[in-house]
Short mmCIF file of N, CA, C and O in Angstrom, two decimals:
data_model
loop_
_atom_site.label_atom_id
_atom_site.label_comp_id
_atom_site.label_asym_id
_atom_site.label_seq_id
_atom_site.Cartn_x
_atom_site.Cartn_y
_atom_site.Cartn_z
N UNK A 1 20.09 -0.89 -17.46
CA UNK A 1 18.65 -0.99 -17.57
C UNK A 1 18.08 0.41 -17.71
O UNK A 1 18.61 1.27 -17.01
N UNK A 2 16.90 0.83 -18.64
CA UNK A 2 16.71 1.67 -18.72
C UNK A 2 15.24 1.96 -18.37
O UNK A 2 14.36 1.43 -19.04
N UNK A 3 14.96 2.71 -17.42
CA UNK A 3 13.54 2.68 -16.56
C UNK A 3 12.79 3.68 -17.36
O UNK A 3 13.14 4.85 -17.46
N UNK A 4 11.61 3.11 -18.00
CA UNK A 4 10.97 4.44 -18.53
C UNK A 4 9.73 4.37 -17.44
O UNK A 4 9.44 3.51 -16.61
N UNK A 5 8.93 5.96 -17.87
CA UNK A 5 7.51 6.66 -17.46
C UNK A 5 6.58 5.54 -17.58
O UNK A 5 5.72 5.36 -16.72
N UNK A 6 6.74 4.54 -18.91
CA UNK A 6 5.83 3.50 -18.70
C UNK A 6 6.22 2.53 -18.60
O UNK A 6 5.96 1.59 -19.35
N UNK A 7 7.10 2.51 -17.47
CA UNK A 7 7.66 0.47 -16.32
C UNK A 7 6.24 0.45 -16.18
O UNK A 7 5.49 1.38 -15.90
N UNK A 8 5.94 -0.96 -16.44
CA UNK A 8 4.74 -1.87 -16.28
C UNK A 8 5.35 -2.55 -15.16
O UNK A 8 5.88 -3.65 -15.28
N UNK A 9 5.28 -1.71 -13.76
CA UNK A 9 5.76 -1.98 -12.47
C UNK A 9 3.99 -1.16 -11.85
O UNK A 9 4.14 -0.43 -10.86
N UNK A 10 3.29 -1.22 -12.09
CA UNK A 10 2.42 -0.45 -11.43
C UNK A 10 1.72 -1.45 -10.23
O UNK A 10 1.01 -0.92 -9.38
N UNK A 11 1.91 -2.67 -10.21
CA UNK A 11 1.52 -3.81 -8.48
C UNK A 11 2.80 -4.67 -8.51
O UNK A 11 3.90 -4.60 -9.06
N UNK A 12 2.05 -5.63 -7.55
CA UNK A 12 3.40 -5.84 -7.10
C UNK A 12 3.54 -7.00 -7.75
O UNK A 12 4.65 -7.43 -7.43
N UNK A 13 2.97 -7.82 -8.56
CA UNK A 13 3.41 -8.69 -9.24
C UNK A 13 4.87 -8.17 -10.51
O UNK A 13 5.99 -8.52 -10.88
N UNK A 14 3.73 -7.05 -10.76
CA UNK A 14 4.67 -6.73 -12.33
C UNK A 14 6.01 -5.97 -11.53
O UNK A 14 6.93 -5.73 -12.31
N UNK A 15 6.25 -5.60 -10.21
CA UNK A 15 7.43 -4.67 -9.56
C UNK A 15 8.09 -6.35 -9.75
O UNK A 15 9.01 -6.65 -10.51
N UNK A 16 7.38 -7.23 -8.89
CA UNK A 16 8.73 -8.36 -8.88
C UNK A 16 9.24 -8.99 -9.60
O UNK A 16 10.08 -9.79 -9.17
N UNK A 17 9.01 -8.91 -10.84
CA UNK A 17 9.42 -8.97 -12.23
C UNK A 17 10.95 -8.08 -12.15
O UNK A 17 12.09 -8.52 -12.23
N UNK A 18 10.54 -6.90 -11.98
CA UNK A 18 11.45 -6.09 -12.43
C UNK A 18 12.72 -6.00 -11.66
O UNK A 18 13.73 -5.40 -12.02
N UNK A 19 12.48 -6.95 -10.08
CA UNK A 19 13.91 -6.77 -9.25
C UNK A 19 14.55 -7.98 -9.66
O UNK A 19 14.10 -9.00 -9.15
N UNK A 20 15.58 -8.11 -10.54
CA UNK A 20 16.71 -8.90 -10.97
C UNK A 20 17.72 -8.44 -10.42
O UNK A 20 18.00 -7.25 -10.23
N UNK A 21 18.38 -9.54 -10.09
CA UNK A 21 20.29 -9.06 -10.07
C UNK A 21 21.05 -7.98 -11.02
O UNK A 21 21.91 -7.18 -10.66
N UNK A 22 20.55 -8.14 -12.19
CA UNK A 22 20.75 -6.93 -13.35
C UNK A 22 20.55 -5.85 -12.77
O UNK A 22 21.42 -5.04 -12.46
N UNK A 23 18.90 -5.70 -12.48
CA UNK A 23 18.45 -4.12 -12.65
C UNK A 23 18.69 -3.39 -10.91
O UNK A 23 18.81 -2.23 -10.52
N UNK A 24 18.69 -4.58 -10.28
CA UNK A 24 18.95 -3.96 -8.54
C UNK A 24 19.82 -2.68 -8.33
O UNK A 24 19.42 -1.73 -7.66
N UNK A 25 21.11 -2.73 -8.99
CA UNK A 25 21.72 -1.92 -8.87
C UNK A 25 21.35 -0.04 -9.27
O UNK A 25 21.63 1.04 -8.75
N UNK A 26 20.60 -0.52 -10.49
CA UNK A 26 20.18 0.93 -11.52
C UNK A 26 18.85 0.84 -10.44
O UNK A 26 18.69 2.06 -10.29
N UNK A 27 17.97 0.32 -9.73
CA UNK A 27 17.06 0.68 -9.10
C UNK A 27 17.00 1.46 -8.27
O UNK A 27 16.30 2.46 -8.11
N UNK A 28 18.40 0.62 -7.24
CA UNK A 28 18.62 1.45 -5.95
C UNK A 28 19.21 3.26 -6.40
O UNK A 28 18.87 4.29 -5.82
N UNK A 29 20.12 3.13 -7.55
CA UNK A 29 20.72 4.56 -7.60
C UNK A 29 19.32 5.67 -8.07
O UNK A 29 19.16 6.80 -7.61
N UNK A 30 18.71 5.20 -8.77
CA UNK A 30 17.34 5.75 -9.33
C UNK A 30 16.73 6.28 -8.42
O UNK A 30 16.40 7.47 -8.39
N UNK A 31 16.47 5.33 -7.45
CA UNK A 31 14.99 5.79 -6.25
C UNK A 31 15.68 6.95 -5.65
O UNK A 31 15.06 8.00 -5.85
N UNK A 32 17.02 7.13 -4.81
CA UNK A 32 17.78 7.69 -4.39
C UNK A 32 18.03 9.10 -5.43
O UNK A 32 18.74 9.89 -4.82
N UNK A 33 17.72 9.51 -6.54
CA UNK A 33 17.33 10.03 -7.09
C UNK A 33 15.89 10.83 -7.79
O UNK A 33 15.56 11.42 -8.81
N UNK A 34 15.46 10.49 -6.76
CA UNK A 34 13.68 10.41 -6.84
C UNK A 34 12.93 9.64 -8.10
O UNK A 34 11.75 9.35 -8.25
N UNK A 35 13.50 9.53 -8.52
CA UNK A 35 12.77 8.67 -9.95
C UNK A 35 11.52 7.53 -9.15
O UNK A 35 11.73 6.51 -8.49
N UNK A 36 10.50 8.04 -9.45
CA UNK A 36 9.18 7.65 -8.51
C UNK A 36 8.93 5.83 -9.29
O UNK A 36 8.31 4.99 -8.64
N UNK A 37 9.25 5.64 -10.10
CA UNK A 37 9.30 4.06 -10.29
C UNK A 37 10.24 2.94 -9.38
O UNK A 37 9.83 1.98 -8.74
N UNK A 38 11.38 3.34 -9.54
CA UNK A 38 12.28 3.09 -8.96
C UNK A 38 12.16 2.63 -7.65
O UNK A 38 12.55 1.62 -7.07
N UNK A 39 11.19 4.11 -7.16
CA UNK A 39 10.81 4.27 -5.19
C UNK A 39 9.99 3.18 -4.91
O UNK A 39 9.98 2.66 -3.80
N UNK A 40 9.18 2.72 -6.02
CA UNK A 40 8.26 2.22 -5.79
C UNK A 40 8.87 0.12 -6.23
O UNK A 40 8.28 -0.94 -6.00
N UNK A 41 9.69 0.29 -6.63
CA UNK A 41 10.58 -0.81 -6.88
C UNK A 41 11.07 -1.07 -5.49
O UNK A 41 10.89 -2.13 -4.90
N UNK A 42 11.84 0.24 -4.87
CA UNK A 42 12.30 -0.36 -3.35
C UNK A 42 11.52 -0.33 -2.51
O UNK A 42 11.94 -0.91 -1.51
N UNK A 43 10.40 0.13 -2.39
CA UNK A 43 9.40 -0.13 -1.45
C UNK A 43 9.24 -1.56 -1.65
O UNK A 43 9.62 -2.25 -0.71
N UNK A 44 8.87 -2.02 -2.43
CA UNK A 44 8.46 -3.76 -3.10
C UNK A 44 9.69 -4.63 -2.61
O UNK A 44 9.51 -5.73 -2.07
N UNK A 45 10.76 -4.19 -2.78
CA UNK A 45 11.64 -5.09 -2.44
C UNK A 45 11.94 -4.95 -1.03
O UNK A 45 12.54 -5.90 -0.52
N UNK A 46 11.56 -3.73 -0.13
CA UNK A 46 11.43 -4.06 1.37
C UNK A 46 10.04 -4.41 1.58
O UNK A 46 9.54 -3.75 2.50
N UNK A 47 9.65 -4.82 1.31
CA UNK A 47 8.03 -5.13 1.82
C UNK A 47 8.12 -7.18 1.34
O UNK A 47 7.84 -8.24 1.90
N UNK A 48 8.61 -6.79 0.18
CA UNK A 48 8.96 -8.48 0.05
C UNK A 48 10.16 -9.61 0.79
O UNK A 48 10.33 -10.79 1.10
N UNK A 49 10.57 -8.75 0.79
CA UNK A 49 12.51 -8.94 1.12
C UNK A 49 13.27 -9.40 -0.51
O UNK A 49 13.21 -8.95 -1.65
N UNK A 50 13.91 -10.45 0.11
CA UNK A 50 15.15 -10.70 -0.90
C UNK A 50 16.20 -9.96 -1.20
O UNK A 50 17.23 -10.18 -0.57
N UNK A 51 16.18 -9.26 -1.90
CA UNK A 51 17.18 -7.83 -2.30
C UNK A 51 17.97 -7.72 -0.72
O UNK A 51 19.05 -8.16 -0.35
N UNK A 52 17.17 -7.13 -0.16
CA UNK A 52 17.42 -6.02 1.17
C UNK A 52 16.28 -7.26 2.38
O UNK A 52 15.53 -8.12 1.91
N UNK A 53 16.44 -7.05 3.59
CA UNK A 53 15.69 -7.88 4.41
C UNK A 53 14.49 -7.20 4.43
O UNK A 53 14.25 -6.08 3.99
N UNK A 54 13.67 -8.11 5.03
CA UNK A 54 11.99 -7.60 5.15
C UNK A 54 11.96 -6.39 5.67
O UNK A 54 12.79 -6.55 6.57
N UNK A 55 11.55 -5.10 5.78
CA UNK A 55 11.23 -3.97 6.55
C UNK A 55 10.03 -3.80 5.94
O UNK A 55 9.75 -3.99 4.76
N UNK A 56 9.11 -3.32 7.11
CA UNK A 56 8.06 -2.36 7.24
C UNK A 56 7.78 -1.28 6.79
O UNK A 56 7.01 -0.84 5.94
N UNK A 57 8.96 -0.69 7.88
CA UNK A 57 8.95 0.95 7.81
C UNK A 57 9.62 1.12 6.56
O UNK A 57 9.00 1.70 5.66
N UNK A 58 10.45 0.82 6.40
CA UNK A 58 11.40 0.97 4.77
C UNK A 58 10.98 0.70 3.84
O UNK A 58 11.56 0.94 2.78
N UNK A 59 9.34 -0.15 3.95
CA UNK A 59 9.00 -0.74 2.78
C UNK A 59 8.25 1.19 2.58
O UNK A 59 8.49 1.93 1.63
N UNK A 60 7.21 1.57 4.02
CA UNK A 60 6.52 2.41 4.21
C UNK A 60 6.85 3.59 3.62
O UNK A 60 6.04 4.31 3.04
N UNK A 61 8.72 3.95 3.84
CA UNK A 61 9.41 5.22 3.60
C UNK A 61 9.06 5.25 2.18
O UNK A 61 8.32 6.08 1.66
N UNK A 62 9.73 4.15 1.53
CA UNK A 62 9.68 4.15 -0.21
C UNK A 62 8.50 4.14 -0.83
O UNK A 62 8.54 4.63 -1.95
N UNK A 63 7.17 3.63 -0.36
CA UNK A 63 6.16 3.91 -1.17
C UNK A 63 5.77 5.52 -0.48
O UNK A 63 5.16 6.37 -1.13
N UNK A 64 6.08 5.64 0.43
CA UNK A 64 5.25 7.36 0.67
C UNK A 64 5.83 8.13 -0.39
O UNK A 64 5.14 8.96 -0.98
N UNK A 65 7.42 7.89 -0.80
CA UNK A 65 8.01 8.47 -1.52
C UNK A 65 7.72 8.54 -3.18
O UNK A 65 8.04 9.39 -4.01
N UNK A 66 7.01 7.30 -3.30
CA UNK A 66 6.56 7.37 -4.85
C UNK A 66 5.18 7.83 -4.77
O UNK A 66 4.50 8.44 -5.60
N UNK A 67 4.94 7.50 -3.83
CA UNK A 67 2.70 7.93 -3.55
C UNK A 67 2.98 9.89 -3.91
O UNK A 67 2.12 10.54 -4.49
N UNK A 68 3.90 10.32 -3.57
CA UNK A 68 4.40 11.76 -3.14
C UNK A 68 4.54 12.13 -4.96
O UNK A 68 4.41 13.29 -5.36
N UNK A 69 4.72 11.42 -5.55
CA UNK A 69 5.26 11.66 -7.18
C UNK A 69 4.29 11.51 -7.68
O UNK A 69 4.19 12.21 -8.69
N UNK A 70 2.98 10.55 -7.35
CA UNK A 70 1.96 10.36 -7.89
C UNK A 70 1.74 8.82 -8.47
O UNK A 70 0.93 8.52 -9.36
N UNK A 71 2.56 7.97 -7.83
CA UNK A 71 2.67 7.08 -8.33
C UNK A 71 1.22 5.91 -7.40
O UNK A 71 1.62 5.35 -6.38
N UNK A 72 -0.08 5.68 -7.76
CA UNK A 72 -0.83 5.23 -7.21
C UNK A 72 -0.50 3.91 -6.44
O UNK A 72 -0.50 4.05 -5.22
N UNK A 73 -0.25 2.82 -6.86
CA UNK A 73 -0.43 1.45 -6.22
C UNK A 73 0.27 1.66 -4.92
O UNK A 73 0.03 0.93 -3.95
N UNK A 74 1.29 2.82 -4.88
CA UNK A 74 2.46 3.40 -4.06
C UNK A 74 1.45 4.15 -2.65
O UNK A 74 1.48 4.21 -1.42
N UNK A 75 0.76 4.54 -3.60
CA UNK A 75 -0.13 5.20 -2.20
C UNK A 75 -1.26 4.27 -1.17
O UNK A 75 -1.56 4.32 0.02
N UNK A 76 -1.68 3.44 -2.30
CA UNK A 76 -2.61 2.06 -2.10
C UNK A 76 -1.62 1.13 -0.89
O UNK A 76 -2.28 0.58 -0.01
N UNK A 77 -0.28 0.97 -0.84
CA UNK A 77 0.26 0.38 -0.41
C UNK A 77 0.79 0.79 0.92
O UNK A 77 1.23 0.06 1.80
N UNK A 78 0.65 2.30 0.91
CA UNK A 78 0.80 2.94 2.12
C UNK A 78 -0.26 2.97 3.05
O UNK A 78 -0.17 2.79 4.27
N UNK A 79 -1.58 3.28 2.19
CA UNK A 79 -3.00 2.92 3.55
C UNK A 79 -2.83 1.34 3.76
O UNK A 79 -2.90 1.28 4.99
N UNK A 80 -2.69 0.35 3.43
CA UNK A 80 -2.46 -0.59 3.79
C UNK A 80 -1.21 -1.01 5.32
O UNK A 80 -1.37 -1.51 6.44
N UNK A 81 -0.07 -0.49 4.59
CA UNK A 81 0.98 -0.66 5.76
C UNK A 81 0.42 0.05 7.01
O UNK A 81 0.41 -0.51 8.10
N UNK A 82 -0.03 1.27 6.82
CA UNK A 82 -0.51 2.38 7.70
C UNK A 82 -1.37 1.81 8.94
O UNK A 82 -1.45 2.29 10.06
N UNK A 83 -2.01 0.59 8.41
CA UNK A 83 -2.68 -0.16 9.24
C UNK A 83 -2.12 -0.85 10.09
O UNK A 83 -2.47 -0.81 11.27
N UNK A 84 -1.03 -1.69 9.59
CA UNK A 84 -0.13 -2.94 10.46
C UNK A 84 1.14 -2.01 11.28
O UNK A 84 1.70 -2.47 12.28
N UNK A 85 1.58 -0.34 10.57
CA UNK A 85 2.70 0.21 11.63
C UNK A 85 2.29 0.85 12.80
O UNK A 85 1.17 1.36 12.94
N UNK A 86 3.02 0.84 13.48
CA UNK A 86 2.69 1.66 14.84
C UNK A 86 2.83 3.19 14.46
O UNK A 86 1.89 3.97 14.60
N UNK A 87 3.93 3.52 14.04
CA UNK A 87 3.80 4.79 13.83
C UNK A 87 3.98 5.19 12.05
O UNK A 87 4.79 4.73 11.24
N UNK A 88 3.09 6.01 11.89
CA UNK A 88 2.33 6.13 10.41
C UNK A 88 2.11 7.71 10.42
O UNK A 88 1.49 7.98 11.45
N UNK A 89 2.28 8.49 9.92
CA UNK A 89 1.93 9.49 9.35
C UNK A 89 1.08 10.06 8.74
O UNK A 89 1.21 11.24 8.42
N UNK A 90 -0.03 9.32 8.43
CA UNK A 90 -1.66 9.56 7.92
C UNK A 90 -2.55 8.17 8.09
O UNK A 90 -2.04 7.05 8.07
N UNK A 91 -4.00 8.42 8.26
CA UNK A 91 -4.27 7.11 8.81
C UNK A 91 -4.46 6.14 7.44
O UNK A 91 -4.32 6.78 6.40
N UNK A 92 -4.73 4.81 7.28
CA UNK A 92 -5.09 4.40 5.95
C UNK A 92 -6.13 5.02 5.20
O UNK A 92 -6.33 4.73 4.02
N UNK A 93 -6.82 5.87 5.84
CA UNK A 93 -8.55 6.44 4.68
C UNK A 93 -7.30 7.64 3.80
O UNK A 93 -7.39 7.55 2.57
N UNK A 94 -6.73 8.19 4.07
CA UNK A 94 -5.68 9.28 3.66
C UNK A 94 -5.12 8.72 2.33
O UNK A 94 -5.24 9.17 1.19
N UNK A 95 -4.55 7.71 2.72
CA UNK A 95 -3.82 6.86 1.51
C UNK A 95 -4.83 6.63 0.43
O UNK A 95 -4.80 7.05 -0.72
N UNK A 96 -5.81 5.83 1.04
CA UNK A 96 -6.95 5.14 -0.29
C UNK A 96 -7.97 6.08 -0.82
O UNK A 96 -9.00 5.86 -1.45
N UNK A 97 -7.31 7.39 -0.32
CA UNK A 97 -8.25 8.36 -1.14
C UNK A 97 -6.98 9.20 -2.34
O UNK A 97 -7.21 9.57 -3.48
N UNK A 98 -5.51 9.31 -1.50
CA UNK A 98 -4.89 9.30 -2.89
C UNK A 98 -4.75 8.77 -3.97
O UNK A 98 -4.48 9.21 -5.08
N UNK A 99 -5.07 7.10 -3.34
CA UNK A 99 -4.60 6.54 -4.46
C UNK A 99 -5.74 6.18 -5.35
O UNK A 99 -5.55 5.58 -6.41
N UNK A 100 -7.08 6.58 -4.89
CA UNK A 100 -8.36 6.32 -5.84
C UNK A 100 -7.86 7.77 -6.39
O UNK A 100 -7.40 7.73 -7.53
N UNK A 101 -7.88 8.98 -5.79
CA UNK A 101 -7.24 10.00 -6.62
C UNK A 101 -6.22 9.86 -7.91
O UNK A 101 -6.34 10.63 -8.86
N UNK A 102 -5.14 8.76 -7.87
CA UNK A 102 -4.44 8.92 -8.51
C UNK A 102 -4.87 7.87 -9.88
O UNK A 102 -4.18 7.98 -10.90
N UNK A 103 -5.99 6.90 -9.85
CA UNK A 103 -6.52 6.12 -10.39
C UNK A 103 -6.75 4.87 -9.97
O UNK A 103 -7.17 4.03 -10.77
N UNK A 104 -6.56 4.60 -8.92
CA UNK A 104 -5.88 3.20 -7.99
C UNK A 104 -7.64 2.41 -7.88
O UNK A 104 -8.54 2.84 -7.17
N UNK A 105 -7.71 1.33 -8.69
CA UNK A 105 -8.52 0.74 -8.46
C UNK A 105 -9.16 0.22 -6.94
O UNK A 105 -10.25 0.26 -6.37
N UNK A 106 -7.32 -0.44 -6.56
CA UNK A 106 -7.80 -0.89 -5.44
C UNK A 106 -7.93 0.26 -4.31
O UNK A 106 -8.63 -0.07 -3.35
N UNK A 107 -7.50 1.31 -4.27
CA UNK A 107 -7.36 2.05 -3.48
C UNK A 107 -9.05 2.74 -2.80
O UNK A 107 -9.43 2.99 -1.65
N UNK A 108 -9.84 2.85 -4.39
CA UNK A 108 -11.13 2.96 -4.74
C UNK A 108 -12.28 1.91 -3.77
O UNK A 108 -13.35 2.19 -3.24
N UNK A 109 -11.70 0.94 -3.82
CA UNK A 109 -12.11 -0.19 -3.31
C UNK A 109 -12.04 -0.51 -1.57
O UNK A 109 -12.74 -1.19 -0.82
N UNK A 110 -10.90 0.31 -1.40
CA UNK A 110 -10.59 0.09 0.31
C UNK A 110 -11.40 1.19 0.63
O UNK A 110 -12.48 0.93 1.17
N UNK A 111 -11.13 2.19 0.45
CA UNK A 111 -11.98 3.39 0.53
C UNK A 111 -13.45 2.91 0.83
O UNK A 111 -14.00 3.08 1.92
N UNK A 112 -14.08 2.23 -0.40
CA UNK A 112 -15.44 2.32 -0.27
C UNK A 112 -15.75 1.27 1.19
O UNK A 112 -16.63 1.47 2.03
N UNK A 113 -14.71 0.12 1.16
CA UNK A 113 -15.43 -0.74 2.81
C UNK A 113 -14.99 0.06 3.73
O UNK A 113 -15.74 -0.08 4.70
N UNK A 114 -13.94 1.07 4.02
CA UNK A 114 -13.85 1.45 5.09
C UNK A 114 -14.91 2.42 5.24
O UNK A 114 -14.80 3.35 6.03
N UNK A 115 -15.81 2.27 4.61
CA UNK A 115 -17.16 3.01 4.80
C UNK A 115 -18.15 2.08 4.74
O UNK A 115 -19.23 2.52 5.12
N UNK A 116 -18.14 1.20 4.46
CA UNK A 116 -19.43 -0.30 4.43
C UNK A 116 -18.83 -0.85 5.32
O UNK A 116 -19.44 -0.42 6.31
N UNK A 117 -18.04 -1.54 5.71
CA UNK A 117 -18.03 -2.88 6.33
C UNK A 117 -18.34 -2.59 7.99
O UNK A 117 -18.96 -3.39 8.69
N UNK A 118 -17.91 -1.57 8.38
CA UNK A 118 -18.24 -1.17 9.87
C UNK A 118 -19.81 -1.46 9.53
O UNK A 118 -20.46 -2.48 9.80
N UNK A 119 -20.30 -0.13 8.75
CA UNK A 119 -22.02 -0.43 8.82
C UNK A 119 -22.53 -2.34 8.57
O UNK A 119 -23.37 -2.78 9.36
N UNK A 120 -22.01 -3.21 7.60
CA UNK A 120 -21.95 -4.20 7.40
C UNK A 120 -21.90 -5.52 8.91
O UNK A 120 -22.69 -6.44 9.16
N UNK A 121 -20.81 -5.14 9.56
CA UNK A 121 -20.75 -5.76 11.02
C UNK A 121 -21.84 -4.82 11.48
O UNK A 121 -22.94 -5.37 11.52
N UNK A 122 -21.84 -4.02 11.71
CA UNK A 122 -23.12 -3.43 12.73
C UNK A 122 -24.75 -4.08 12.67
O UNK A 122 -25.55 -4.36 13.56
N UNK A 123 -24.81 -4.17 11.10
CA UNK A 123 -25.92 -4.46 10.56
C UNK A 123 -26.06 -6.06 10.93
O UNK A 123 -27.13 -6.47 11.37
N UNK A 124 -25.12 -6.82 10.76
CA UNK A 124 -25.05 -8.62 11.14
C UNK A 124 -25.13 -8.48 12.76
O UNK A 124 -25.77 -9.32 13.39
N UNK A 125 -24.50 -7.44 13.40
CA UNK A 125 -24.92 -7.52 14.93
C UNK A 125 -26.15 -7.61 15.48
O UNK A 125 -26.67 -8.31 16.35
N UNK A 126 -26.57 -6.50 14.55
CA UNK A 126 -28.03 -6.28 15.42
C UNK A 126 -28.82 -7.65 14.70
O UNK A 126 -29.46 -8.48 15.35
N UNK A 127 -28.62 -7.69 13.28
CA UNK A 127 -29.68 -9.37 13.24
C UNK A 127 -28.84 -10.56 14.00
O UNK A 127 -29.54 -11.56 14.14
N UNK A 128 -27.76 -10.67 14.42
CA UNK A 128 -27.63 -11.50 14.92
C UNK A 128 -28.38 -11.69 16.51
O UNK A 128 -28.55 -12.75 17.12
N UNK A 129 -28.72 -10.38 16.90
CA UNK A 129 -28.66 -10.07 18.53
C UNK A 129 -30.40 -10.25 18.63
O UNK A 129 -31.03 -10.80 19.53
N UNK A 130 -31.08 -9.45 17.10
CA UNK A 130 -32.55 -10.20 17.66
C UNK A 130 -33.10 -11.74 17.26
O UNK A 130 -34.14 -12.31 17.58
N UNK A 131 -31.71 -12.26 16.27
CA UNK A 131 -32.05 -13.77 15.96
C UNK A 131 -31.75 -14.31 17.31
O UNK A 131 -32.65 -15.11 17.55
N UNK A 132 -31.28 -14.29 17.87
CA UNK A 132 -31.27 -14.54 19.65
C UNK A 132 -32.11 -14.70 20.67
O UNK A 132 -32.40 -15.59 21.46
N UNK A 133 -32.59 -12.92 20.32
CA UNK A 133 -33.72 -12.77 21.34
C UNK A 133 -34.91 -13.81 20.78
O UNK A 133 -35.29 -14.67 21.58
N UNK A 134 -35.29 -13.77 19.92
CA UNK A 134 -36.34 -14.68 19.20
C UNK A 134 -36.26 -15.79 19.68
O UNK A 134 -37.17 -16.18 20.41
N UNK A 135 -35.20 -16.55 19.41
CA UNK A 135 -34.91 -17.96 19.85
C UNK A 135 -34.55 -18.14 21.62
O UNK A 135 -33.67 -18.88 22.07
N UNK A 136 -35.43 -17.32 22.39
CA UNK A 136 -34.88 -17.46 23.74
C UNK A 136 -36.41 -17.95 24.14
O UNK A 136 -37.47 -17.70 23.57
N UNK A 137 -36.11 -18.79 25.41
CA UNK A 137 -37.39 -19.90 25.62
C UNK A 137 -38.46 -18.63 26.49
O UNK A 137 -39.59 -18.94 26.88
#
């Protein structure tokens, strides 16, 4: 299998495409080679399982490792995990600003609620708290 610069592996639909019984083998030697597609292939396949069993952290190691090459959805996928591991190495705002850096739609997107949605709950608190007071006899 021959991995080019443009594997249409960039989420994780189009990565799970790409882990076959065929290409598993040329994946694993690749990533292990830094080839930042690849990394981002075994991150997908520990984060999914099948291939290799479910891991976290292993899914975590391999996308830091392609996020590190510049590979976006890779970094998008790291503020995400960053959230559910105990121990993480940058918090998720870190990640979803590389990966809006690197073009990452969604990354763009987490970024912007982790700046709205706090204000968002705050804002439903307080109308919730004087729709209350109002309605008290």
């Amino acid at each position: 299998m021959q991995i080019s610069p443009s594997l249409a592996a960039s989420d994780i639909a189009g990565a799970n495409l790409m882990l076959t019984p065929a290409n598993w083998p040329t994946i694993q030697r690749q990533a292990r080679k830094n080839h930042r597609d690849c990394m981002y292939l075994l991150g997908v396949a520990y984060l999914l399982g099948g291939y290799v069993d479910q891991d976290k952290t292993r899914a975590y190691f391999w996308f830091k490792k392609a996020a590190e090459k510049g590979h976006a959805d890779a970094a998008f996928r790291c503020g995400v995990l960053s959230q559910e591991l105990e121990q993480s190495d940058h918090p998720p705002t870190y990640w979803y600003q590389k990966a809006s850096e690197l073009g990452s739609g969604a990354g763009s997107c987490a970024l912007a609620n982790q700046w709205t949605y706090p204000k968002i709950q705050r804002l439903s608190a307080s109308r919730a708290k004087v729709s209350f007071i109002q309605h008290l006899p």
